Amino acid sequence: QLQASGGGLVQVGGSLRLSCAASERTFGSYEMGWFRQAPGKEREFVAFISRSGARTSYADSVKGRFTISRDNAKNTVYLQMNSLKPEDTGVYYCAAYTGGGSVANTRWYDYWGQRTLVTVSS
């Protein structure tokens, strides 16, 4: 089970750090991703991280502003979000990548966690 937290209301240009905690001791065996969904829009890929953390991938819209990381000892993956923009507003989800296709495609993820809401005000 995955639980996302750390969302909130922030002004444009501000920062937030999201956390996704797993209850499973096998967390370290999963590659992980962050996705987000704005009102009225499709869920979209934000970031991906490999099991060791050595490999990451980002959506073009967040490159240079967001950083994904993980601490396998704490069964937690993080998303540091800087220079936030109004278009970053949405509910954010973490999920485990189960393989088989693009890391940016929701189809290849399972164990979707509880969401956390991020609101960026201008």
C-alpha atoms as one frame of an Amber mdcrd trajectory, in Angstrom:
protein
   0.000   0.000   0.000   1.243   3.453  -0.946   0.420   6.701   0.823   1.251
  10.055  -0.742   1.559  13.164   1.394   3.079  16.620   1.440   0.667  18.462
  -0.811  -0.778  21.838   0.001  -1.331  25.392  -1.124   1.714  27.296  -2.341
   2.326  30.491  -4.275   3.846  30.638  -7.723   7.578  30.096  -7.500   7.331
  28.215  -4.243   8.362  24.690  -3.368   6.818  21.530  -1.982   8.185  18.101
  -1.206   5.881  15.163  -1.731   6.454  11.816  -0.062   5.129   8.412  -0.925
   5.492   5.855   1.820   5.084   2.143   1.218   4.004  -0.360   3.789   5.631
  -3.213   1.937   9.106  -4.342   2.848   9.532  -5.234  -0.837   9.391  -1.538
  -1.756  13.019  -1.582  -2.833  12.236  -4.105  -5.539   9.873  -1.710  -7.333
  10.623   1.065  -9.726   8.366   3.987  -8.916   6.606   6.834 -10.639   4.762
  10.024  -9.877   1.731  11.110 -11.867  -0.660  14.014 -11.584  -4.147  14.869
 -12.713  -5.579  18.345 -13.115  -9.331  18.932 -13.046 -10.912  17.829 -16.293
  -7.676  16.412 -17.663  -6.096  13.007 -18.108  -3.656  11.661 -15.584  -0.155
  12.498 -16.770   3.331  11.274 -16.090   5.587  13.413 -13.931   8.667  11.413
 -12.951  10.161   7.929 -12.671  12.933   6.404 -10.619  14.650   3.030 -10.829
  15.079   0.650  -7.899  18.485   1.965  -6.957  17.708   5.549  -7.821  20.443
   5.641 -10.410  18.042   6.153 -13.287  15.387   8.838 -13.443  13.068  10.226
 -16.073  10.934  13.369 -16.159   8.137  14.882 -18.154   9.383  17.798 -20.229
   7.052  20.127 -18.338   8.875  19.541 -15.031  12.484  18.997 -16.109  14.859
  21.235 -14.223  12.232  22.048 -11.574  11.280  18.685 -10.058  13.543  16.019
  -8.601  12.523  12.464  -7.797  14.485  10.485  -5.217  14.016   7.525  -2.930
  15.170   6.108   0.375  14.715   2.358   0.305  15.600   2.042   3.970  12.542
   4.171   4.724  10.366   2.634   1.999   9.752   6.126   0.665   9.973   7.936
  -2.655  10.064  11.724  -2.817   9.222  14.421  -5.316  10.895  17.754  -4.688
   9.017  20.423  -6.601  10.592  23.846  -7.063   9.625  26.933  -9.046   6.023
  25.829  -8.995   3.623  27.126 -11.602  -0.194  27.290 -11.662  -0.193  24.495
 -14.234   1.398  22.190 -11.650  -1.883  22.243  -9.755  -3.536  18.870  -9.421
  -3.744  15.699  -7.445  -0.501  13.780  -7.345  -0.210  10.011  -7.188   2.644
   7.621  -6.745   2.590   4.134  -8.180   4.783   1.108  -8.697   6.039   0.374
 -12.192   5.343  -3.217 -13.095   7.222  -3.213 -16.397   6.204  -4.021 -19.937
   6.208  -0.624 -21.537   6.922   3.062 -21.326   7.544   4.419 -17.841   5.335
   7.366 -18.825   2.272   5.205 -19.476  -0.160   4.587 -16.620  -0.926   1.193
 -18.147   2.354  -0.194 -16.809   1.806   0.849 -13.224   0.004  -0.778 -10.350
  -0.533  -0.258  -6.613  -1.668   3.340  -7.017  -1.342   5.165  -3.739  -3.590
   7.615  -1.988  -3.353  10.990  -3.666  -2.210  14.330  -2.368  -3.475  17.680
  -3.622  -1.153  20.426  -4.818  -2.538  23.884  -5.458  -0.337  26.633  -6.869
  -1.853  30.088  -6.614  -0.853  33.056  -8.748
